[in-house]
Short mmCIF file of C-alpha atoms and ligand atoms in Angstrom, two decimals:
data_model
loop_
_atom_site.label_atom_id
_atom_site.label_comp_id
_atom_site.label_asym_id
_atom_site.label_seq_id
_atom_site.Cartn_x
_atom_site.Cartn_y
_atom_site.Cartn_z
CA MET L 1 -0.33 0.21 0.21
CA LYS L 2 0.96 3.44 -0.76
CA ARG L 3 1.17 6.00 1.61
CA GLY L 4 1.52 9.82 1.72
CA THR L 5 -0.06 13.25 1.75
CA ASP L 6 -0.56 14.25 -2.60
CA ILE L 7 -3.87 14.99 -2.78
CA GLU L 8 -3.53 15.15 -6.30
CA HIS L 9 -2.60 11.57 -6.48
CA ALA L 10 -5.24 10.70 -4.50
CA ALA L 11 -7.84 12.60 -6.88
CA ARG L 12 -6.51 10.01 -9.64
CA VAL L 13 -7.02 7.16 -7.67
CA LEU L 14 -10.33 7.96 -7.46
CA ARG L 15 -11.21 8.97 -10.97
CA ALA L 16 -9.13 5.60 -11.76
CA GLY L 17 -11.53 3.71 -9.61
CA GLY L 18 -9.11 2.67 -7.10
CA LEU L 19 -9.85 2.86 -3.40
CA VAL L 20 -8.53 5.89 -0.86
CA ALA L 21 -8.19 5.80 3.04
CA PHE L 22 -8.50 9.30 3.93
CA PRO L 23 -8.82 11.52 7.39
CA THR L 24 -11.97 13.47 8.28
CA GLU L 25 -12.05 14.83 11.67
CA THR L 26 -14.30 12.33 12.62
CA VAL L 27 -12.69 8.67 11.92
CA TYR L 28 -10.65 8.16 8.76
CA GLY L 29 -12.73 6.71 6.05
CA LEU L 30 -12.46 4.58 2.85
CA GLY L 31 -13.49 6.09 0.40
CA ALA L 32 -14.25 5.32 -3.70
CA ASP L 33 -16.05 7.62 -6.20
CA ALA L 34 -19.98 7.90 -5.50
CA SER L 35 -20.79 7.60 -8.26
CA ARG L 36 -19.57 4.08 -9.95
CA ASP L 37 -20.93 1.06 -8.64
CA ASP L 38 -17.35 -0.99 -9.60
CA ALA L 39 -15.76 1.27 -7.48
CA VAL L 40 -18.37 0.71 -4.31
CA ALA L 41 -17.93 -2.49 -4.97
CA LYS L 42 -14.37 -3.33 -3.94
CA ILE L 43 -14.94 -1.27 -0.73
CA PHE L 44 -17.74 -3.69 0.26
CA ALA L 45 -14.72 -5.95 -1.33
CA ALA L 46 -11.78 -4.39 1.27
CA LYS L 47 -13.61 -4.39 4.25
CA GLY L 48 -15.94 -7.46 4.17
CA ARG L 49 -18.81 -5.35 4.61
CA PRO L 50 -22.44 -6.84 3.49
CA ARG L 51 -23.29 -5.63 -0.33
CA ALA L 52 -26.53 -3.79 1.72
CA HIS L 53 -24.87 -2.43 4.19
CA PRO L 54 -25.52 1.84 2.73
CA LEU L 55 -22.02 3.97 2.97
CA ILE L 56 -22.46 7.84 3.63
CA VAL L 57 -21.38 9.94 0.64
CA HIS L 58 -19.03 13.28 1.74
CA LEU L 59 -19.45 15.84 -0.68
CA ALA L 60 -16.71 19.38 -0.91
CA PRO L 61 -18.47 22.23 0.84
CA ASP L 62 -19.58 23.56 -2.58
CA ALA L 63 -21.68 20.67 -4.37
CA ARG L 64 -25.45 20.84 -4.41
CA LEU L 65 -26.84 18.91 -1.69
CA GLU L 66 -29.14 18.40 -5.35
CA ASP L 67 -27.41 17.02 -7.38
CA TRP L 68 -26.45 13.72 -4.63
CA ALA L 69 -30.96 13.87 -3.05
CA ALA L 70 -34.31 14.36 -4.53
CA GLU L 71 -35.43 15.20 -2.32
CA VAL L 72 -34.04 17.94 0.34
CA PRO L 73 -36.44 18.52 2.57
CA GLU L 74 -35.96 22.50 4.37
CA VAL L 75 -34.71 21.15 8.50
CA ALA L 76 -32.20 19.91 6.10
CA HIS L 77 -31.31 23.02 4.14
CA ARG L 78 -30.94 24.67 7.88
CA LEU L 79 -28.91 21.64 10.04
CA ALA L 80 -26.20 21.70 6.70
CA ARG L 81 -26.52 25.51 7.31
CA ALA L 82 -25.76 25.13 10.87
CA ALA L 83 -24.02 22.24 11.26
CA TRP L 84 -21.59 20.98 7.59
CA PRO L 85 -18.78 21.43 7.71
CA GLY L 86 -18.93 19.06 10.87
CA PRO L 87 -19.65 15.48 11.84
CA LEU L 88 -23.02 14.95 10.85
CA THR L 89 -24.78 13.10 8.15
CA MET L 90 -28.37 13.08 7.27
CA ILE L 91 -30.20 10.89 4.70
CA LEU L 92 -32.31 11.91 2.74
CA ALA L 93 -34.11 10.24 -0.23
CA ARG L 94 -31.51 8.68 -2.81
CA GLY L 95 -30.17 11.62 -5.45
CA PRO L 96 -29.49 11.26 -9.82
CA ARG L 97 -25.36 11.13 -9.24
CA VAL L 98 -25.69 8.50 -6.37
CA ALA L 99 -24.38 4.78 -7.26
CA LEU L 100 -27.15 2.09 -5.88
CA ALA L 101 -24.09 0.40 -4.90
CA ALA L 102 -22.92 3.48 -2.16
CA THR L 103 -26.67 2.74 -0.48
CA GLY L 104 -27.10 -0.67 -0.79
CA GLY L 105 -29.54 -0.54 -2.68
CA ALA L 106 -32.06 2.03 -0.24
CA GLU L 107 -33.65 4.33 -2.84
CA THR L 108 -32.05 6.70 0.45
CA VAL L 109 -28.40 8.47 0.81
CA GLY L 110 -26.37 9.01 3.30
CA LEU L 111 -24.18 12.58 3.18
CA ARG L 112 -22.07 14.25 4.51
CA VAL L 113 -19.62 17.09 4.66
CA PRO L 114 -16.06 16.32 6.20
CA ALA L 115 -14.12 19.67 7.87
CA HIS L 116 -11.37 17.43 7.83
CA PRO L 117 -9.15 20.08 5.38
CA VAL L 118 -7.92 17.26 3.69
CA ALA L 119 -10.61 16.12 3.05
CA GLN L 120 -12.22 18.57 1.83
CA ALA L 121 -8.75 18.82 -0.29
CA LEU L 122 -9.34 16.10 -1.61
CA LEU L 123 -13.65 15.88 -2.55
CA ARG L 124 -12.29 19.36 -4.68
CA ALA L 125 -9.76 18.05 -6.37
CA PHE L 126 -11.55 14.55 -7.05
CA GLY L 127 -15.27 17.27 -7.94
CA GLY L 128 -17.57 13.90 -7.24
CA GLY L 129 -18.73 12.44 -3.88
CA VAL L 130 -16.81 10.32 -2.42
CA ALA L 131 -18.46 6.95 -0.95
CA ALA L 132 -16.70 6.61 2.40
CA PRO L 133 -17.66 3.60 5.15
CA SER L 134 -14.84 3.89 8.60
CA ALA L 135 -11.70 1.79 7.06
CA ASN L 136 -11.86 -1.09 9.71
CA ARG L 137 -12.57 -4.55 8.91
CA PHE L 138 -16.26 -5.12 9.31
CA GLY L 139 -17.16 -4.98 13.15
CA ALA L 140 -14.09 -3.28 14.34
CA VAL L 141 -13.28 -0.60 15.96
CA SER L 142 -12.90 2.26 13.59
CA PRO L 143 -9.59 4.06 12.83
CA THR L 144 -8.64 7.69 14.34
CA THR L 145 -4.42 8.00 12.92
CA ALA L 146 -3.20 6.55 9.68
CA GLU L 147 -1.63 3.37 11.28
CA HIS L 148 -4.83 2.15 12.30
CA VAL L 149 -5.79 2.14 8.56
CA ALA L 150 -2.27 0.78 7.85
CA ALA L 151 -2.91 -2.32 10.81
CA ASP L 152 -6.48 -2.60 9.72
CA LEU L 153 -6.76 -2.89 5.89
CA GLY L 154 -3.14 -2.57 4.82
CA ASP L 155 -2.53 -3.70 0.75
CA ALA L 156 -7.09 -3.65 0.44
CA VAL L 157 -6.18 0.69 0.04
CA ASP L 158 -4.69 1.33 -3.20
CA TYR L 159 -3.60 4.77 -1.62
CA LEU L 160 -3.25 6.25 2.14
CA LEU L 161 -3.46 9.68 2.93
CA ASP L 162 -2.05 10.32 6.37
CA GLY L 163 -2.95 13.17 7.74
CA GLY L 164 -2.60 12.73 12.06
CA ALA L 165 -4.55 11.63 14.26
CA CYS L 166 -8.48 12.29 13.88
CA ASP L 167 -10.29 15.17 16.01
CA VAL L 168 -13.28 13.93 16.85
CA GLY L 169 -12.34 10.17 16.72
CA VAL L 170 -16.10 9.16 17.30
CA GLU L 171 -18.22 8.75 13.74
CA SER L 172 -20.91 11.68 12.66
CA THR L 173 -23.96 12.05 14.00
CA ILE L 174 -27.06 10.32 12.11
CA VAL L 175 -30.48 11.18 11.14
CA ASP L 176 -33.07 10.79 8.88
CA LEU L 177 -34.45 12.77 7.59
CA SER L 178 -36.53 11.55 4.41
CA ARG L 179 -39.63 9.94 6.59
CA GLY L 180 -40.97 12.66 8.08
CA GLN L 181 -39.81 13.73 11.71
CA PRO L 182 -35.97 13.49 11.91
CA VAL L 183 -34.67 10.72 13.18
CA LEU L 184 -31.55 10.33 15.03
CA LEU L 185 -30.20 6.82 14.03
CA ARG L 186 -26.81 7.33 15.50
CA PRO L 187 -25.99 9.00 18.05
CA GLY L 188 -22.36 10.92 17.04
CA GLY L 189 -19.38 13.28 16.81
CA LEU L 190 -22.49 16.48 16.61
CA ALA L 191 -24.83 16.45 19.80
CA ARG L 192 -27.70 16.18 19.61
CA GLU L 193 -28.77 19.38 21.21
CA THR L 194 -26.75 21.15 18.57
CA ILE L 195 -29.01 19.62 15.83
CA GLU L 196 -32.17 19.38 18.29
CA ALA L 197 -31.72 23.16 18.43
CA ILE L 198 -32.52 23.20 15.04
CA THR L 199 -34.88 20.47 14.63
CA GLY L 200 -36.81 20.63 17.49
CA PRO L 201 -36.64 16.85 19.36
CA LEU L 202 -35.58 13.84 17.71
CA ARG L 203 -37.29 10.35 17.92
CA ARG L 204 -34.86 7.77 18.79
CA ALA L 205 -34.37 4.76 16.16
CA ASP L 206 -37.55 1.95 16.03
CA ALA L 207 -37.82 -0.59 14.06
CA THR L 208 -39.49 0.58 10.84
CA ALA L 209 -36.10 3.12 10.69
CA PRO L 210 -33.24 1.64 8.12
CA ALA L 211 -31.34 -1.07 9.38
CA ALA L 212 -27.75 0.21 10.20
CA PRO L 213 -24.81 -1.50 10.85
CA GLY L 214 -24.05 1.25 13.32
CA THR L 215 -27.00 0.22 15.26
CA LEU L 216 -25.64 -3.72 15.23
CA ALA L 217 -26.57 -4.96 19.07
CA SER L 218 -22.21 -5.95 18.40
CA HIS L 219 -20.22 -3.41 16.54
CA TYR L 220 -16.98 -1.88 17.41
CA ALA L 221 -15.87 -4.26 19.67
CA PRO L 222 -12.37 -4.80 20.25
CA ARG L 223 -10.85 -8.55 20.90
CA ALA L 224 -11.24 -8.23 24.87
CA GLU L 225 -14.42 -8.93 26.32
CA VAL L 226 -15.90 -4.93 27.26
CA ILE L 227 -17.82 -4.34 30.48
CA ALA L 228 -19.48 -1.76 29.98
CA VAL L 229 -20.68 0.45 34.17
CA ARG L 230 -21.90 3.29 35.46
CA PRO L 231 -17.98 4.97 37.89
CA ASP L 232 -19.65 3.87 42.03
CA GLU L 233 -20.01 0.48 39.60
CA VAL L 234 -16.20 0.22 38.26
CA PRO L 235 -14.52 -1.34 41.17
CA GLY L 236 -17.59 -3.96 42.32
CA ALA L 237 -16.75 -4.39 38.09
CA VAL L 238 -12.71 -5.69 38.92
CA ALA L 239 -13.61 -7.68 41.87
CA ALA L 240 -15.80 -10.09 39.93
CA ALA L 241 -14.10 -10.12 36.45
CA THR L 242 -11.01 -12.44 35.83
CA GLY L 243 -8.10 -12.42 34.00
CA ARG L 244 -5.54 -9.11 32.49
CA VAL L 245 -8.06 -7.08 33.44
CA ALA L 246 -7.48 -3.64 32.41
CA VAL L 247 -10.05 -0.19 33.61
CA LEU L 248 -11.02 2.11 30.88
CA ALA L 249 -12.22 5.90 32.97
CA PRO L 250 -11.14 9.53 33.20
CA ALA L 251 -8.29 10.43 35.38
CA ALA L 252 -9.98 12.31 37.47
CA ALA L 253 -11.38 8.66 38.87
CA PHE L 254 -8.37 7.02 38.91
CA ALA L 255 -7.69 9.61 42.13
CA ARG L 256 -11.05 7.47 44.12
CA TRP L 257 -9.83 3.90 43.67
CA PRO L 258 -6.95 3.64 45.11
CA ALA L 259 -5.20 0.05 44.80
CA LEU L 260 -7.47 -1.13 42.03
CA PRO L 261 -6.32 -4.69 41.18
CA ALA L 262 -6.30 -3.59 37.19
CA ILE L 263 -4.36 -2.10 34.93
CA ALA L 264 -5.52 1.26 34.93
CA HIS L 265 -5.35 3.49 31.22
CA PRO L 266 -7.01 6.67 31.94
CA LEU L 267 -8.98 9.13 29.37
CA PRO L 268 -9.00 12.93 29.43
CA ASP L 269 -11.56 14.02 31.69
CA ASP L 270 -13.57 16.11 29.86
CA VAL L 271 -16.10 14.52 27.09
CA ALA L 272 -14.57 15.17 24.01
CA GLY L 273 -11.57 14.32 24.70
CA MET L 274 -13.22 11.21 25.88
CA ALA L 275 -14.03 10.28 22.33
CA ARG L 276 -10.91 11.35 20.61
CA ALA L 277 -9.46 8.99 22.74
CA LEU L 278 -11.84 6.94 23.33
CA TYR L 279 -11.54 4.79 20.18
CA ALA L 280 -7.14 4.06 20.29
CA ALA L 281 -7.38 3.47 23.88
CA LEU L 282 -9.42 0.34 22.78
CA ARG L 283 -6.19 -0.90 20.10
CA ASP L 284 -4.47 -0.11 22.81
CA LEU L 285 -5.84 -2.18 24.78
CA ASP L 286 -6.10 -4.70 22.69
CA ALA L 287 -2.51 -4.92 21.20
CA SER L 288 -1.94 -5.13 25.29
CA GLY L 289 -3.35 -8.27 25.28
CA VAL L 290 -5.48 -7.76 28.64
CA ASP L 291 -8.53 -10.02 28.50
CA VAL L 292 -11.34 -7.67 29.76
CA VAL L 293 -12.06 -4.05 30.10
CA ILE L 294 -14.14 -2.58 32.52
CA ALA L 295 -15.75 0.38 31.01
CA ALA L 296 -17.13 3.82 33.09
CA LEU L 297 -20.11 4.86 31.56
CA PRO L 298 -19.88 9.32 31.16
CA PRO L 299 -23.21 11.52 31.57
CA ALA L 300 -25.92 10.90 28.45
CA ALA L 301 -25.22 14.84 28.00
CA GLY L 302 -22.87 15.78 24.52
CA LEU L 303 -20.78 13.82 23.58
CA GLY L 304 -21.27 11.90 26.48
CA GLU L 305 -23.85 10.01 24.34
CA ALA L 306 -21.69 9.48 21.57
CA VAL L 307 -18.78 7.30 23.84
CA GLY L 308 -21.63 5.98 25.82
CA ASP L 309 -23.24 4.41 23.50
CA ARG L 310 -19.93 2.84 21.99
CA LEU L 311 -18.84 1.31 25.05
CA LEU L 312 -22.82 -0.18 24.97
CA ARG L 313 -22.69 -1.30 22.22
CA ALA L 314 -18.22 -2.37 22.41
CA ALA L 315 -20.43 -4.27 25.23
CA GLY L 316 -22.45 -6.17 23.00
CA PRO L 317 -23.95 -9.29 22.16
CA ARG L 318 -20.28 -11.31 20.72
CA ARG L 319 -19.72 -11.87 17.48
CA THR L 320 -18.45 -15.39 16.15
O1 LIG K 1 -18.56 9.68 10.70
C1 LIG K 1 -18.70 8.62 10.61
O2 LIG K 1 -19.82 8.83 9.69
C2 LIG K 1 -17.50 8.18 9.30
C3 LIG K 1 -16.62 8.62 8.49
C4 LIG K 1 -15.74 8.55 7.04
O3 LIG K 1 -17.56 10.33 7.73
N1 LIG K 1 -17.99 7.71 8.76
C5 LIG K 1 -18.55 6.47 8.92
O4 LIG K 1 -19.18 5.12 7.95
O5 LIG K 1 -18.61 6.12 10.31
P1 LIG K 1 -19.72 3.51 8.13
O6 LIG K 1 -19.89 2.87 7.08
O7 LIG K 1 -19.14 3.03 9.19
O8 LIG K 1 -20.54 3.62 8.39
C6 LIG K 1 -22.45 5.24 8.31
C7 LIG K 1 -23.19 4.75 9.28
C8 LIG K 1 -23.71 3.13 8.81
O9 LIG K 1 -24.25 3.05 10.26
C9 LIG K 1 -24.60 2.89 8.11
O10 LIG K 1 -25.39 2.27 7.36
C10 LIG K 1 -25.58 4.81 8.17
O11 LIG K 1 -24.39 4.82 7.93
N2 LIG K 1 -25.99 4.80 6.59
C11 LIG K 1 -25.13 5.18 5.75
N3 LIG K 1 -26.51 5.84 5.33
C12 LIG K 1 -27.55 5.38 5.16
C13 LIG K 1 -28.94 5.03 4.91
N4 LIG K 1 -29.13 5.56 3.22
N5 LIG K 1 -30.21 5.03 5.66
C14 LIG K 1 -29.72 4.50 7.13
N6 LIG K 1 -28.81 4.38 7.29
C15 LIG K 1 -27.25 4.58 7.02
MG1 LIG K 2 -18.41 1.75 10.20
#
């Protein structure tokens, strides 16, 4: 796999129907030309992802929403003005330039204008939409550095654009605007409160919501067993656990637990810092061979909702 910072080369790879991994402010994406079924098919093969699972189409800030969405309700325009570029994905009716393979055959499409300067430079140089899931193997923890991408996907990627560590650290917030009342499909890097200030209360995803792999109970999962508990339950969970046990919690919390019989993995005390460090922490703990990770759930406000969501999914039923 070639790796570097050459935007023009990356754009040429996309034009040739190849795969480019690139940084966004949330996590690294594995991108292909969103208007070409053959290019998009390579993403599913590289990730080992089921073909019916739709991808997010990334657009440059000056892209015309109407080219990529067939119907754009007024609320979508308002959200776009307020939150793009940024960690928000809107589900809308699929527009003419989106290849059917990119939506997994669905008549809706997820659209996002990322804020990362390297992602924007790539989208501008390429001139079209870039379909991109997170650049990890299906079901695994999302990559927040180029090293994570290289470790997960290696030679399956034609070019890896290295943009350093991602700033937000958890995936975008996904809001479905294709079915009338706005529905929160996935909490993420943009706080629910910020969105609700524009849309009004978001409904929770229910059984009629479109299936999304990021909403499977077991997803974003490391190899170690993850047990997500309230902070006050951490000492008890450690006492009950067997094997090599680690604790993932805000640094300040460890002061309350002197002599905890576990490997301490402190995270920043603020939820934004926690989100930024979370996936690298889970990967580090896996690499150090721990068997069990006891993770302290943050309060569900702001980015805490996304951090808690990912911890609970990491703690979901084990994959086979
Ligand atoms: O921050 C992010 O969103 C990152 C970066 C690369 O942009 N991307 C990302 O993609 O997390 P992925 O594929 O790992 O997760 C996208 C989620 C999936 O749960 C998928 O099912 C959902 O978005 N999704 C995409 N299009 C959809 C659609 N038309 N309807 C419902 N869900 C959709
Ligand atoms: Mg993903």
